[in-house]
PDB file of C-alpha atoms in Angstrom:
ATOM      1  CA  MET S 510       6.805  19.386 -49.133  1.00  0.00           C
ATOM      2  CA  ASN S 511       9.117  19.029 -45.925  1.00  0.00           C
ATOM      3  CA  ARG S 512      10.691  22.278 -44.769  1.00  0.00           C
ATOM      4  CA  TRP S 513      13.884  21.083 -42.672  1.00  0.00           C
ATOM      5  CA  LEU S 514      15.322  22.871 -40.043  1.00  0.00           C
ATOM      6  CA  THR S 515      19.562  23.406 -40.265  1.00  0.00           C
ATOM      7  CA  PRO S 516      21.859  25.706 -38.303  1.00  0.00           C
ATOM      8  CA  CYS S 517      22.145  29.121 -40.208  1.00  0.00           C
ATOM      9  CA  THR S 518      25.706  30.141 -40.582  1.00  0.00           C
ATOM     10  CA  THR S 519      25.672  33.900 -40.389  1.00  0.00           C
ATOM     11  CA  ALA S 520      23.492  33.771 -37.321  1.00  0.00           C
ATOM     12  CA  GLY S 521      23.581  36.950 -35.846  1.00  0.00           C
ATOM     13  CA  GLY S 522      24.545  39.005 -38.996  1.00  0.00           C
ATOM     14  CA  SER S 523      23.393  39.894 -42.487  1.00  0.00           C
ATOM     15  CA  CYS S 524      21.354  36.914 -43.372  1.00  0.00           C
ATOM     16  CA  SER S 525      19.551  35.741 -46.564  1.00  0.00           C
ATOM     17  CA  CYS S 526      17.227  33.170 -45.173  1.00  0.00           C
ATOM     18  CA  ARG S 527      13.954  32.398 -45.705  1.00  0.00           C
ATOM     19  CA  SER S 528      13.071  31.141 -42.383  1.00  0.00           C
ATOM     20  CA  CYS S 529      15.345  32.993 -39.771  1.00  0.00           C
ATOM     21  CA  PRO S 530      13.191  32.786 -36.373  1.00  0.00           C
ATOM     22  CA  PRO S 531      14.531  33.621 -32.838  1.00  0.00           C
ATOM     23  CA  THR S 532      13.131  30.018 -31.620  1.00  0.00           C
ATOM     24  CA  PRO S 533      13.338  26.711 -33.560  1.00  0.00           C
ATOM     25  CA  ARG S 534       9.834  26.949 -32.931  1.00  0.00           C
ATOM     26  CA  VAL S 535       8.737  29.727 -34.644  1.00  0.00           C
ATOM     27  CA  LEU S 536       9.392  30.888 -38.478  1.00  0.00           C
ATOM     28  CA  SER S 537       8.976  33.487 -40.278  1.00  0.00           C
ATOM     29  CA  THR S 538       9.043  34.319 -44.157  1.00  0.00           C
ATOM     30  CA  ARG S 539      11.368  37.072 -44.160  1.00  0.00           C
ATOM     31  CA  ARG S 540      14.551  38.217 -45.212  1.00  0.00           C
ATOM     32  CA  GLY S 541      16.315  40.244 -42.953  1.00  0.00           C
ATOM     33  CA  ARG S 542      19.021  39.902 -39.906  1.00  0.00           C
ATOM     34  CA  CYS S 543      19.465  37.489 -38.000  1.00  0.00           C
ATOM     35  CA  ARG S 544      18.285  38.339 -34.514  1.00  0.00           C
ATOM     36  CA  GLY S 545      20.722  35.704 -32.518  1.00  0.00           C
ATOM     37  CA  SER S 546      22.300  32.408 -32.140  1.00  0.00           C
ATOM     38  CA  MET S 547      19.545  30.666 -32.237  1.00  0.00           C
ATOM     39  CA  CYS S 548      18.830  31.292 -36.042  1.00  0.00           C
ATOM     40  CA  TRP S 549      18.103  28.604 -39.109  1.00  0.00           C
ATOM     41  CA  SER S 550      17.610  28.318 -42.489  1.00  0.00           C
ATOM     42  CA  VAL S 551      15.099  25.775 -44.600  1.00  0.00           C
ATOM     43  CA  SER S 552      15.791  22.944 -46.939  1.00  0.00           C
ATOM     44  CA  PHE S 553      13.259  21.752 -48.979  1.00  0.00           C
ATOM     45  CA  ALA S 554      11.733  18.058 -49.541  1.00  0.00           C
ATOM     46  CA  TRP S 555       8.940  17.441 -51.741  1.00  0.00           C
ATOM     47  CA  ARG S 556       6.178  14.660 -50.598  1.00  0.00           C
ATOM     48  CA  PRO S 557       2.966  14.001 -51.912  1.00  0.00           C
ATOM     49  CA  PRO S 558      -0.177  14.841 -50.391  1.00  0.00           C
ATOM     50  CA  MET S 559      -1.759  11.685 -48.899  1.00  0.00           C
ATOM     51  CA  THR S 560      -5.531  12.533 -48.681  1.00  0.00           C
ATOM     52  CA  THR S 561      -8.723  10.516 -49.094  1.00  0.00           C
ATOM     53  CA  GLU S 562     -11.595  10.382 -51.640  1.00  0.00           C
ATOM     54  CA  THR S 563     -14.179  11.339 -48.235  1.00  0.00           C
ATOM     55  CA  GLN S 564     -11.634  13.986 -47.269  1.00  0.00           C
ATOM     56  CA  MET S 565     -11.536  15.961 -51.028  1.00  0.00           C
ATOM     57  CA  SER S 566     -15.526  15.507 -51.146  1.00  0.00           C
ATOM     58  CA  HIS S 567     -15.366  18.585 -48.656  1.00  0.00           C
ATOM     59  CA  ARG S 568     -12.360  20.373 -50.298  1.00  0.00           C
ATOM     60  CA  LEU S 569     -12.733  23.715 -52.170  1.00  0.00           C
ATOM     61  CA  GLY S 570     -14.027  23.207 -55.381  1.00  0.00           C
ATOM     62  CA  SER S 571     -12.020  23.723 -58.987  1.00  0.00           C
ATOM     63  CA  PHE S 572     -14.068  27.313 -59.485  1.00  0.00           C
ATOM     64  CA  GLU S 573     -13.095  28.368 -55.955  1.00  0.00           C
ATOM     65  CA  MET S 574      -9.676  27.636 -56.626  1.00  0.00           C
ATOM     66  CA  ALA S 575      -9.541  29.730 -60.021  1.00  0.00           C
ATOM     67  CA  ARG S 576     -10.835  32.578 -57.638  1.00  0.00           C
ATOM     68  CA  PHE S 577      -7.911  31.983 -55.306  1.00  0.00           C
ATOM     69  CA  VAL S 578      -6.167  31.854 -58.504  1.00  0.00           C
ATOM     70  CA  VAL S 579      -7.127  35.159 -59.643  1.00  0.00           C
ATOM     71  CA  ASP S 580      -7.562  37.510 -56.534  1.00  0.00           C
ATOM     72  CA  GLY S 581      -5.278  35.903 -53.991  1.00  0.00           C
ATOM     73  CA  PHE S 582      -7.673  35.424 -51.156  1.00  0.00           C
ATOM     74  CA  LEU S 583     -11.434  33.938 -50.190  1.00  0.00           C
ATOM     75  CA  GLU S 584     -13.696  35.246 -47.638  1.00  0.00           C
ATOM     76  CA  TYR S 585     -16.648  33.281 -45.649  1.00  0.00           C
ATOM     77  CA  GLY S 586     -18.840  34.839 -43.270  1.00  0.00           C
ATOM     78  CA  ASP S 587     -20.320  31.165 -42.502  1.00  0.00           C
ATOM     79  CA  LEU S 588     -18.131  29.135 -41.321  1.00  0.00           C
ATOM     80  CA  VAL S 589     -18.204  29.680 -37.619  1.00  0.00           C
ATOM     81  CA  PRO S 590     -20.692  29.137 -35.577  1.00  0.00           C
ATOM     82  CA  ASP S 591     -22.394  32.553 -33.988  1.00  0.00           C
ATOM     83  CA  ASP S 592     -22.030  31.252 -30.307  1.00  0.00           C
ATOM     84  CA  LEU S 593     -18.283  30.777 -30.673  1.00  0.00           C
ATOM     85  CA  ASN S 594     -17.650  34.087 -32.364  1.00  0.00           C
ATOM     86  CA  ALA S 595     -19.268  35.800 -29.686  1.00  0.00           C
ATOM     87  CA  GLN S 596     -16.685  34.090 -26.876  1.00  0.00           C
ATOM     88  CA  VAL S 597     -13.752  34.725 -29.074  1.00  0.00           C
ATOM     89  CA  HIS S 598     -14.806  38.562 -28.680  1.00  0.00           C
ATOM     90  CA  ARG S 599     -15.344  37.959 -24.978  1.00  0.00           C
ATOM     91  CA  ASP S 600     -11.507  36.763 -24.904  1.00  0.00           C
ATOM     92  CA  ALA S 601     -10.251  39.537 -26.979  1.00  0.00           C
ATOM     93  CA  LEU S 602     -11.934  42.236 -24.912  1.00  0.00           C
ATOM     94  CA  ALA S 603     -10.659  40.286 -21.988  1.00  0.00           C
ATOM     95  CA  TYR S 604      -7.154  40.334 -23.151  1.00  0.00           C
ATOM     96  CA  PRO S 605      -4.738  43.020 -22.204  1.00  0.00           C
ATOM     97  CA  LYS S 606      -4.761  46.150 -25.142  1.00  0.00           C
ATOM     98  CA  ASN S 607      -1.151  47.217 -25.033  1.00  0.00           C
ATOM     99  CA  ARG S 608       0.579  43.924 -25.831  1.00  0.00           C
ATOM    100  CA  GLY S 609       2.809  44.117 -29.278  1.00  0.00           C
ATOM    101  CA  TYR S 610       4.076  40.794 -30.800  1.00  0.00           C
ATOM    102  CA  ASN S 611       6.526  39.264 -29.070  1.00  0.00           C
ATOM    103  CA  PRO S 612       8.873  36.995 -31.369  1.00  0.00           C
ATOM    104  CA  ASN S 613       9.204  34.738 -28.269  1.00  0.00           C
ATOM    105  CA  LYS S 614       6.073  34.101 -27.947  1.00  0.00           C
ATOM    106  CA  PRO S 615       4.361  34.025 -31.125  1.00  0.00           C
ATOM    107  CA  ASN S 616       1.194  32.289 -29.968  1.00  0.00           C
ATOM    108  CA  GLU S 617      -0.019  34.350 -27.041  1.00  0.00           C
ATOM    109  CA  PHE S 618      -3.598  35.044 -27.915  1.00  0.00           C
ATOM    110  CA  TRP S 619      -4.107  31.294 -29.245  1.00  0.00           C
ATOM    111  CA  ASP S 620      -2.659  29.878 -25.868  1.00  0.00           C
ATOM    112  CA  TYR S 621      -4.850  32.667 -23.422  1.00  0.00           C
ATOM    113  CA  SER S 622      -8.223  31.494 -25.782  1.00  0.00           C
ATOM    114  CA  ASP S 623      -9.640  27.797 -26.165  1.00  0.00           C
ATOM    115  CA  ALA S 624     -12.183  29.606 -28.268  1.00  0.00           C
ATOM    116  CA  VAL S 625     -10.066  30.652 -30.988  1.00  0.00           C
ATOM    117  CA  ARG S 626      -8.211  27.462 -31.074  1.00  0.00           C
ATOM    118  CA  GLU S 627     -11.840  25.690 -30.990  1.00  0.00           C
ATOM    119  CA  VAL S 628     -12.577  27.803 -34.457  1.00  0.00           C
ATOM    120  CA  PHE S 629      -9.758  26.709 -36.305  1.00  0.00           C
ATOM    121  CA  GLU S 630     -10.189  23.255 -35.515  1.00  0.00           C
ATOM    122  CA  LEU S 631     -13.401  23.813 -37.125  1.00  0.00           C
ATOM    123  CA  PRO S 632     -14.178  20.812 -40.146  1.00  0.00           C
ATOM    124  CA  THR S 633     -15.376  24.304 -42.206  1.00  0.00           C
ATOM    125  CA  VAL S 634     -12.336  25.619 -41.719  1.00  0.00           C
ATOM    126  CA  ARG S 635      -9.420  23.037 -41.793  1.00  0.00           C
ATOM    127  CA  ASP S 636     -11.106  21.967 -45.404  1.00  0.00           C
ATOM    128  CA  VAL S 637     -10.253  25.078 -46.746  1.00  0.00           C
ATOM    129  CA  VAL S 638      -6.747  25.494 -45.383  1.00  0.00           C
ATOM    130  CA  GLU S 639      -5.909  22.161 -46.455  1.00  0.00           C
ATOM    131  CA  SER S 640      -7.114  23.062 -50.156  1.00  0.00           C
ATOM    132  CA  LEU S 641      -4.469  25.363 -50.334  1.00  0.00           C
ATOM    133  CA  VAL S 642      -2.041  24.428 -48.029  1.00  0.00           C
ATOM    134  CA  GLY S 643      -2.497  21.121 -47.570  1.00  0.00           C
ATOM    135  CA  PRO S 644      -2.905  18.291 -44.622  1.00  0.00           C
ATOM    136  CA  GLU S 645      -0.698  18.893 -41.155  1.00  0.00           C
ATOM    137  CA  ALA S 646       0.401  22.455 -42.896  1.00  0.00           C
ATOM    138  CA  ILE S 647       2.550  24.116 -40.071  1.00  0.00           C
ATOM    139  CA  HIS S 648       1.081  26.967 -37.617  1.00  0.00           C
ATOM    140  CA  ASP S 649       3.676  29.489 -38.139  1.00  0.00           C
ATOM    141  CA  HIS S 650       2.647  32.497 -35.611  1.00  0.00           C
ATOM    142  CA  SER S 651      -0.560  33.761 -34.627  1.00  0.00           C
ATOM    143  CA  PHE S 652      -1.295  36.883 -33.545  1.00  0.00           C
ATOM    144  CA  LEU S 653      -4.567  39.341 -32.311  1.00  0.00           C
ATOM    145  CA  HIS S 654      -4.455  42.753 -33.849  1.00  0.00           C
ATOM    146  CA  THR S 655      -6.659  45.601 -32.447  1.00  0.00           C
ATOM    147  CA  VAL S 656      -7.227  49.210 -33.538  1.00  0.00           C
ATOM    148  CA  ALA S 657      -8.457  51.052 -30.968  1.00  0.00           C
ATOM    149  CA  PRO S 658     -11.692  53.137 -30.648  1.00  0.00           C
ATOM    150  CA  GLY S 659     -11.107  56.462 -33.062  1.00  0.00           C
ATOM    151  CA  ARG S 660      -7.661  55.589 -34.484  1.00  0.00           C
ATOM    152  CA  ARG S 661      -7.539  57.629 -37.104  1.00  0.00           C
ATOM    153  CA  GLU S 662      -4.492  56.208 -38.995  1.00  0.00           C
ATOM    154  CA  ALA S 663      -4.322  53.832 -41.578  1.00  0.00           C
ATOM    155  CA  GLN S 664      -1.699  50.936 -41.992  1.00  0.00           C
ATOM    156  CA  ARG S 665       0.609  51.106 -44.999  1.00  0.00           C
ATOM    157  CA  TRP S 666       0.234  48.456 -47.653  1.00  0.00           C
ATOM    158  CA  HIS S 667       2.377  45.837 -47.218  1.00  0.00           C
ATOM    159  CA  VAL S 668       2.926  42.371 -48.138  1.00  0.00           C
ATOM    160  CA  ASP S 669       3.635  39.283 -45.461  1.00  0.00           C
ATOM    161  CA  SER S 670       5.854  37.574 -47.211  1.00  0.00           C
ATOM    162  CA  SER S 671       9.495  38.630 -49.135  1.00  0.00           C
ATOM    163  CA  LEU S 672      10.257  37.710 -52.592  1.00  0.00           C
ATOM    164  CA  ALA S 673       8.513  33.885 -52.886  1.00  0.00           C
ATOM    165  CA  LEU S 674      10.684  31.166 -53.952  1.00  0.00           C
ATOM    166  CA  ASP S 675       8.616  29.837 -56.441  1.00  0.00           C
ATOM    167  CA  HIS S 676       5.827  32.701 -56.819  1.00  0.00           C
ATOM    168  CA  PRO S 677       3.465  31.898 -56.688  1.00  0.00           C
ATOM    169  CA  ARG S 678       2.686  28.791 -56.603  1.00  0.00           C
ATOM    170  CA  GLN S 679       4.774  27.953 -53.562  1.00  0.00           C
ATOM    171  CA  PHE S 680       3.356  29.970 -51.035  1.00  0.00           C
ATOM    172  CA  ASP S 681       2.024  30.473 -46.977  1.00  0.00           C
ATOM    173  CA  ILE S 682      -1.532  31.474 -46.288  1.00  0.00           C
ATOM    174  CA  LEU S 683      -2.429  33.992 -43.901  1.00  0.00           C
ATOM    175  CA  VAL S 684      -6.167  33.667 -42.442  1.00  0.00           C
ATOM    176  CA  CYS S 685      -7.704  36.396 -40.877  1.00  0.00           C
ATOM    177  CA  TYR S 686     -10.882  35.876 -38.816  1.00  0.00           C
ATOM    178  CA  PHE S 687     -13.034  38.606 -37.656  1.00  0.00           C
ATOM    179  CA  PRO S 688     -14.869  37.466 -34.183  1.00  0.00           C
ATOM    180  CA  HIS S 689     -17.518  40.543 -34.376  1.00  0.00           C
ATOM    181  CA  ASP S 690     -19.456  42.657 -36.987  1.00  0.00           C
ATOM    182  CA  ALA S 691     -16.504  44.742 -38.900  1.00  0.00           C
ATOM    183  CA  PRO S 692     -18.243  47.581 -40.855  1.00  0.00           C
ATOM    184  CA  ALA S 693     -15.867  49.802 -43.131  1.00  0.00           C
ATOM    185  CA  GLU S 694     -16.153  52.664 -40.499  1.00  0.00           C
ATOM    186  CA  MET S 695     -14.767  50.451 -37.910  1.00  0.00           C
ATOM    187  CA  GLY S 696     -11.518  49.914 -39.958  1.00  0.00           C
ATOM    188  CA  PRO S 697     -11.265  46.151 -41.047  1.00  0.00           C
ATOM    189  CA  THR S 698      -8.232  45.373 -43.188  1.00  0.00           C
ATOM    190  CA  LEU S 699      -8.155  46.772 -46.944  1.00  0.00           C
ATOM    191  CA  VAL S 700      -6.182  44.279 -49.652  1.00  0.00           C
ATOM    192  CA  LEU S 701      -5.738  44.599 -53.259  1.00  0.00           C
ATOM    193  CA  PRO S 702      -7.347  41.613 -55.147  1.00  0.00           C
ATOM    194  CA  GLY S 703      -4.943  40.230 -57.911  1.00  0.00           C
ATOM    195  CA  SER S 704      -1.681  41.830 -56.042  1.00  0.00           C
ATOM    196  CA  HIS S 705      -0.324  38.494 -55.275  1.00  0.00           C
ATOM    197  CA  VAL S 706       1.048  37.900 -58.671  1.00  0.00           C
ATOM    198  CA  ARG S 707       3.147  41.023 -58.507  1.00  0.00           C
ATOM    199  CA  ARG S 708       6.636  40.403 -57.422  1.00  0.00           C
ATOM    200  CA  VAL S 709       7.391  42.359 -54.958  1.00  0.00           C
ATOM    201  CA  SER S 710       9.401  43.197 -51.530  1.00  0.00           C
ATOM    202  CA  TYR S 711       7.664  43.929 -48.056  1.00  0.00           C
ATOM    203  CA  HIS S 712       8.830  47.948 -48.462  1.00  0.00           C
ATOM    204  CA  ASP S 713       8.186  48.196 -52.522  1.00  0.00           C
ATOM    205  CA  VAL S 714       4.301  48.950 -51.967  1.00  0.00           C
ATOM    206  CA  THR S 715       4.219  51.263 -48.644  1.00  0.00           C
ATOM    207  CA  ARG S 716       4.616  54.948 -50.708  1.00  0.00           C
ATOM    208  CA  TYR S 717       1.247  53.954 -52.046  1.00  0.00           C
ATOM    209  CA  LYS S 718      -1.798  55.124 -50.790  1.00  0.00           C
ATOM    210  CA  ASN S 719      -5.520  54.375 -52.844  1.00  0.00           C
ATOM    211  CA  PHE S 720      -6.270  51.610 -56.007  1.00  0.00           C
ATOM    212  CA  ARG S 721      -8.805  51.629 -58.031  1.00  0.00           C
ATOM    213  CA  GLY S 722     -10.560  47.738 -57.104  1.00  0.00           C
ATOM    214  CA  GLN S 723      -9.075  47.672 -53.358  1.00  0.00           C
ATOM    215  CA  ARG S 724     -11.395  45.773 -51.207  1.00  0.00           C
ATOM    216  CA  GLN S 725     -12.089  46.394 -47.548  1.00  0.00           C
ATOM    217  CA  LEU S 726     -13.382  43.193 -45.926  1.00  0.00           C
ATOM    218  CA  THR S 727     -16.369  44.411 -44.181  1.00  0.00           C
ATOM    219  CA  GLY S 728     -18.865  42.073 -43.123  1.00  0.00           C
ATOM    220  CA  PRO S 729     -21.160  40.050 -40.189  1.00  0.00           C
ATOM    221  CA  GLY S 730     -19.002  38.529 -37.306  1.00  0.00           C
ATOM    222  CA  GLY S 731     -17.499  35.427 -37.610  1.00  0.00           C
ATOM    223  CA  ARG S 732     -15.480  36.741 -41.278  1.00  0.00           C
ATOM    224  CA  ILE S 733     -12.625  34.358 -42.172  1.00  0.00           C
ATOM    225  CA  ALA S 734     -10.584  35.298 -45.276  1.00  0.00           C
ATOM    226  CA  PHE S 735      -8.061  33.517 -46.500  1.00  0.00           C
ATOM    227  CA  ILE S 736      -5.197  35.429 -47.927  1.00  0.00           C
ATOM    228  CA  HIS S 737      -2.193  34.486 -50.216  1.00  0.00           C
ATOM    229  CA  GLU S 738       1.048  35.746 -48.351  1.00  0.00           C
ATOM    230  CA  SER S 739       2.216  38.198 -51.116  1.00  0.00           C
ATOM    231  CA  LEU S 740      -1.262  39.482 -51.109  1.00  0.00           C
ATOM    232  CA  TRP S 741      -1.194  43.251 -50.689  1.00  0.00           C
ATOM    233  CA  HIS S 742      -3.096  44.477 -47.526  1.00  0.00           C
ATOM    234  CA  CYS S 743      -3.099  47.104 -44.789  1.00  0.00           C
ATOM    235  CA  ALA S 744      -5.743  48.022 -41.811  1.00  0.00           C
ATOM    236  CA  GLN S 745      -7.437  51.248 -42.125  1.00  0.00           C
ATOM    237  CA  PRO S 746      -8.597  53.667 -39.435  1.00  0.00           C
ATOM    238  CA  ASN S 747     -11.275  52.839 -36.750  1.00  0.00           C
ATOM    239  CA  GLN S 748     -14.349  55.223 -36.751  1.00  0.00           C
ATOM    240  CA  THR S 749     -16.128  53.908 -33.924  1.00  0.00           C
ATOM    241  CA  ASP S 750     -16.139  54.178 -29.975  1.00  0.00           C
ATOM    242  CA  GLN S 751     -15.658  49.922 -29.936  1.00  0.00           C
ATOM    243  CA  TRP S 752     -12.110  48.132 -30.291  1.00  0.00           C
ATOM    244  CA  ARG S 753     -11.609  46.217 -33.750  1.00  0.00           C
ATOM    245  CA  PHE S 754     -10.327  42.895 -33.471  1.00  0.00           C
ATOM    246  CA  MET S 755      -8.801  40.648 -36.034  1.00  0.00           C
ATOM    247  CA  PHE S 756      -6.685  37.219 -35.658  1.00  0.00           C
ATOM    248  CA  LYS S 757      -4.480  36.273 -38.069  1.00  0.00           C
ATOM    249  CA  ILE S 758      -2.822  32.898 -38.287  1.00  0.00           C
ATOM    250  CA  ARG S 759      -0.206  31.647 -40.759  1.00  0.00           C
ATOM    251  CA  TYR S 760       0.239  28.498 -42.423  1.00  0.00           C
ATOM    252  CA  LEU S 761       3.413  27.021 -43.665  1.00  0.00           C
ATOM    253  CA  PRO S 762       3.036  23.816 -46.579  1.00  0.00           C
ATOM    254  CA  ARG S 763       4.235  20.458 -45.925  1.00  0.00           C
ATOM    255  CA  VAL S 764       3.769  19.313 -48.982  1.00  0.00           C
ATOM    256  CA  ALA S 765       3.533  19.942 -52.793  1.00  0.00           C
ATOM    257  CA  GLN S 766       0.729  22.671 -53.335  1.00  0.00           C
ATOM    258  CA  ARG S 767      -0.819  20.565 -56.040  1.00  0.00           C
ATOM    259  CA  GLY S 768      -3.628  18.335 -56.507  1.00  0.00           C
ATOM    260  CA  LEU S 769      -5.422  19.300 -52.813  1.00  0.00           C
ATOM    261  CA  PHE S 770      -8.444  20.341 -53.977  1.00  0.00           C
ATOM    262  CA  ASN S 771     -11.767  18.937 -55.363  1.00  0.00           C
ATOM    263  CA  ALA S 772     -11.499  18.930 -59.119  1.00  0.00           C
ATOM    264  CA  ASP S 773     -14.745  16.829 -59.155  1.00  0.00           C
ATOM    265  CA  GLY S 774     -16.938  18.052 -62.471  1.00  0.00           C
ATOM    266  CA  LEU S 775     -13.772  20.184 -63.801  1.00  0.00           C
ATOM    267  CA  ASP S 776     -14.782  22.197 -66.921  1.00  0.00           C
ATOM    268  CA  GLN S 777     -11.649  23.535 -68.235  1.00  0.00           C
ATOM    269  CA  ALA S 778     -13.452  25.707 -70.329  1.00  0.00           C
ATOM    270  CA  GLU S 779     -15.755  27.144 -67.723  1.00  0.00           C
ATOM    271  CA  ILE S 780     -11.961  28.038 -66.135  1.00  0.00           C
ATOM    272  CA  GLU S 781     -10.468  29.547 -69.416  1.00  0.00           C
ATOM    273  CA  ALA S 782     -13.511  31.691 -69.331  1.00  0.00           C
ATOM    274  CA  PHE S 783     -13.424  32.709 -66.313  1.00  0.00           C
ATOM    275  CA  PHE S 784      -9.672  33.756 -66.537  1.00  0.00           C
ATOM    276  CA  ASN S 785     -10.412  35.570 -70.185  1.00  0.00           C
ATOM    277  CA  ASP S 786     -13.424  37.555 -67.882  1.00  0.00           C
ATOM    278  CA  SER S 787     -10.861  38.275 -65.667  1.00  0.00           C
ATOM    279  CA  ASN S 788      -8.457  39.851 -67.596  1.00  0.00           C
ATOM    280  CA  ARG S 789      -9.070  43.661 -67.406  1.00  0.00           C
ATOM    281  CA  ARG S 790     -10.631  43.370 -63.840  1.00  0.00           C
ATOM    282  CA  TYR S 791      -8.075  45.085 -61.935  1.00  0.00           C
ATOM    283  CA  PRO S 792      -7.532  48.480 -63.734  1.00  0.00           C
ATOM    284  CA  TRP S 793      -4.504  48.925 -61.421  1.00  0.00           C
ATOM    285  CA  ALA S 794      -2.630  46.624 -62.819  1.00  0.00           C
ATOM    286  CA  GLY S 795      -2.296  48.605 -66.187  1.00  0.00           C
ATOM    287  CA  ASP S 796      -0.758  47.034 -68.682  1.00  0.00           C
ATOM    288  CA  GLN S 797       0.475  43.971 -66.738  1.00  0.00           C
ATOM    289  CA  PHE S 798      -2.737  42.517 -67.115  1.00  0.00           C
ATOM    290  CA  VAL S 799      -1.646  39.872 -69.897  1.00  0.00           C
ATOM    291  CA  ALA S 800       1.348  39.325 -67.497  1.00  0.00           C
ATOM    292  CA  MET S 801      -0.985  38.489 -64.680  1.00  0.00           C
ATOM    293  CA  GLY S 802      -3.130  35.968 -67.050  1.00  0.00           C
ATOM    294  CA  GLN S 803      -0.139  34.363 -68.443  1.00  0.00           C
ATOM    295  CA  ALA S 804       0.635  33.508 -64.391  1.00  0.00           C
ATOM    296  CA  TRP S 805      -3.096  32.425 -63.889  1.00  0.00           C
ATOM    297  CA  ARG S 806      -2.896  30.260 -66.501  1.00  0.00           C
ATOM    298  CA  SER S 807       0.727  28.631 -65.392  1.00  0.00           C
ATOM    299  CA  TRP S 808      -0.046  27.983 -61.809  1.00  0.00           C
ATOM    300  CA  TRP S 809      -3.429  26.647 -62.557  1.00  0.00           C
ATOM    301  CA  ARG S 810      -2.133  23.788 -65.063  1.00  0.00           C
ATOM    302  CA  TYR S 811       0.471  23.377 -62.312  1.00  0.00           C
ATOM    303  CA  LEU S 812      -2.441  23.344 -59.261  1.00  0.00           C
ATOM    304  CA  VAL S 813      -4.194  20.289 -61.533  1.00  0.00           C
ATOM    305  CA  GLU S 814      -0.941  18.727 -62.162  1.00  0.00           C
ATOM    306  CA  ALA S 815      -1.242  19.097 -65.580  1.00  0.00           C
ATOM    307  CA  ALA S 816       2.288  21.229 -65.714  1.00  0.00           C
TER     308      ALA S 816
END
């Protein structure tokens, strides 16, 4: 899928464009008010992914992809070498802590740290990204999220997308990288597995506090989570005396998001059994678990190019 930038006719006014950035190089997936005369909308032109057999052999397997369909995220703790994690952590400690997000400079820490750019050039990381959004994905924006020592306030639940255009088949991914150990008391991101197939807008979920089945992204340094843009998530309080860092980068696809993973040895019966077992995994879903199962299966047929 190619996304072509064209001038938005509502610059400076109320805009429903899916992408409405302040400069042509920045993309935003939130609907909202145009922020100036440099406003752009997006049109779509699908093209098939061009992937070699060797490249496919290193992509996610079918069961990993099925887990992403059901949970809305995948996490790994062994993709980045320890010495590289340590260098990113040093860069984060040296970086000014009071910098808020500047839409005119959407990649400040990315430009500042050679080490963090090296992390996202690692084949182990690129293989997962390309399995989800394909080759040559657009690096939309990135930001170093910080939580100060002793901060007692949690972030509200939210999603980083507006209503998806073809939810959940057409999606961006958020890659959340913790360069240092992130125990629960440090407040790493809380996610709600399975919530990505519930069609909500950014503010619909802010009133909630806790859910049965919520999951915190705790783990050793170097942990990376690859997250569907519509997964509900929020930062947590930092009860330690150390700064907590999480670098997040967003990728937009340029190809149709199907047939991108390694389906060698695909056992459809095993995948169907996994979906059946997952039907009641989310107690928060109530009577919506049937609709969620239908959404998984429909999406899966699309991913394997059977629909």
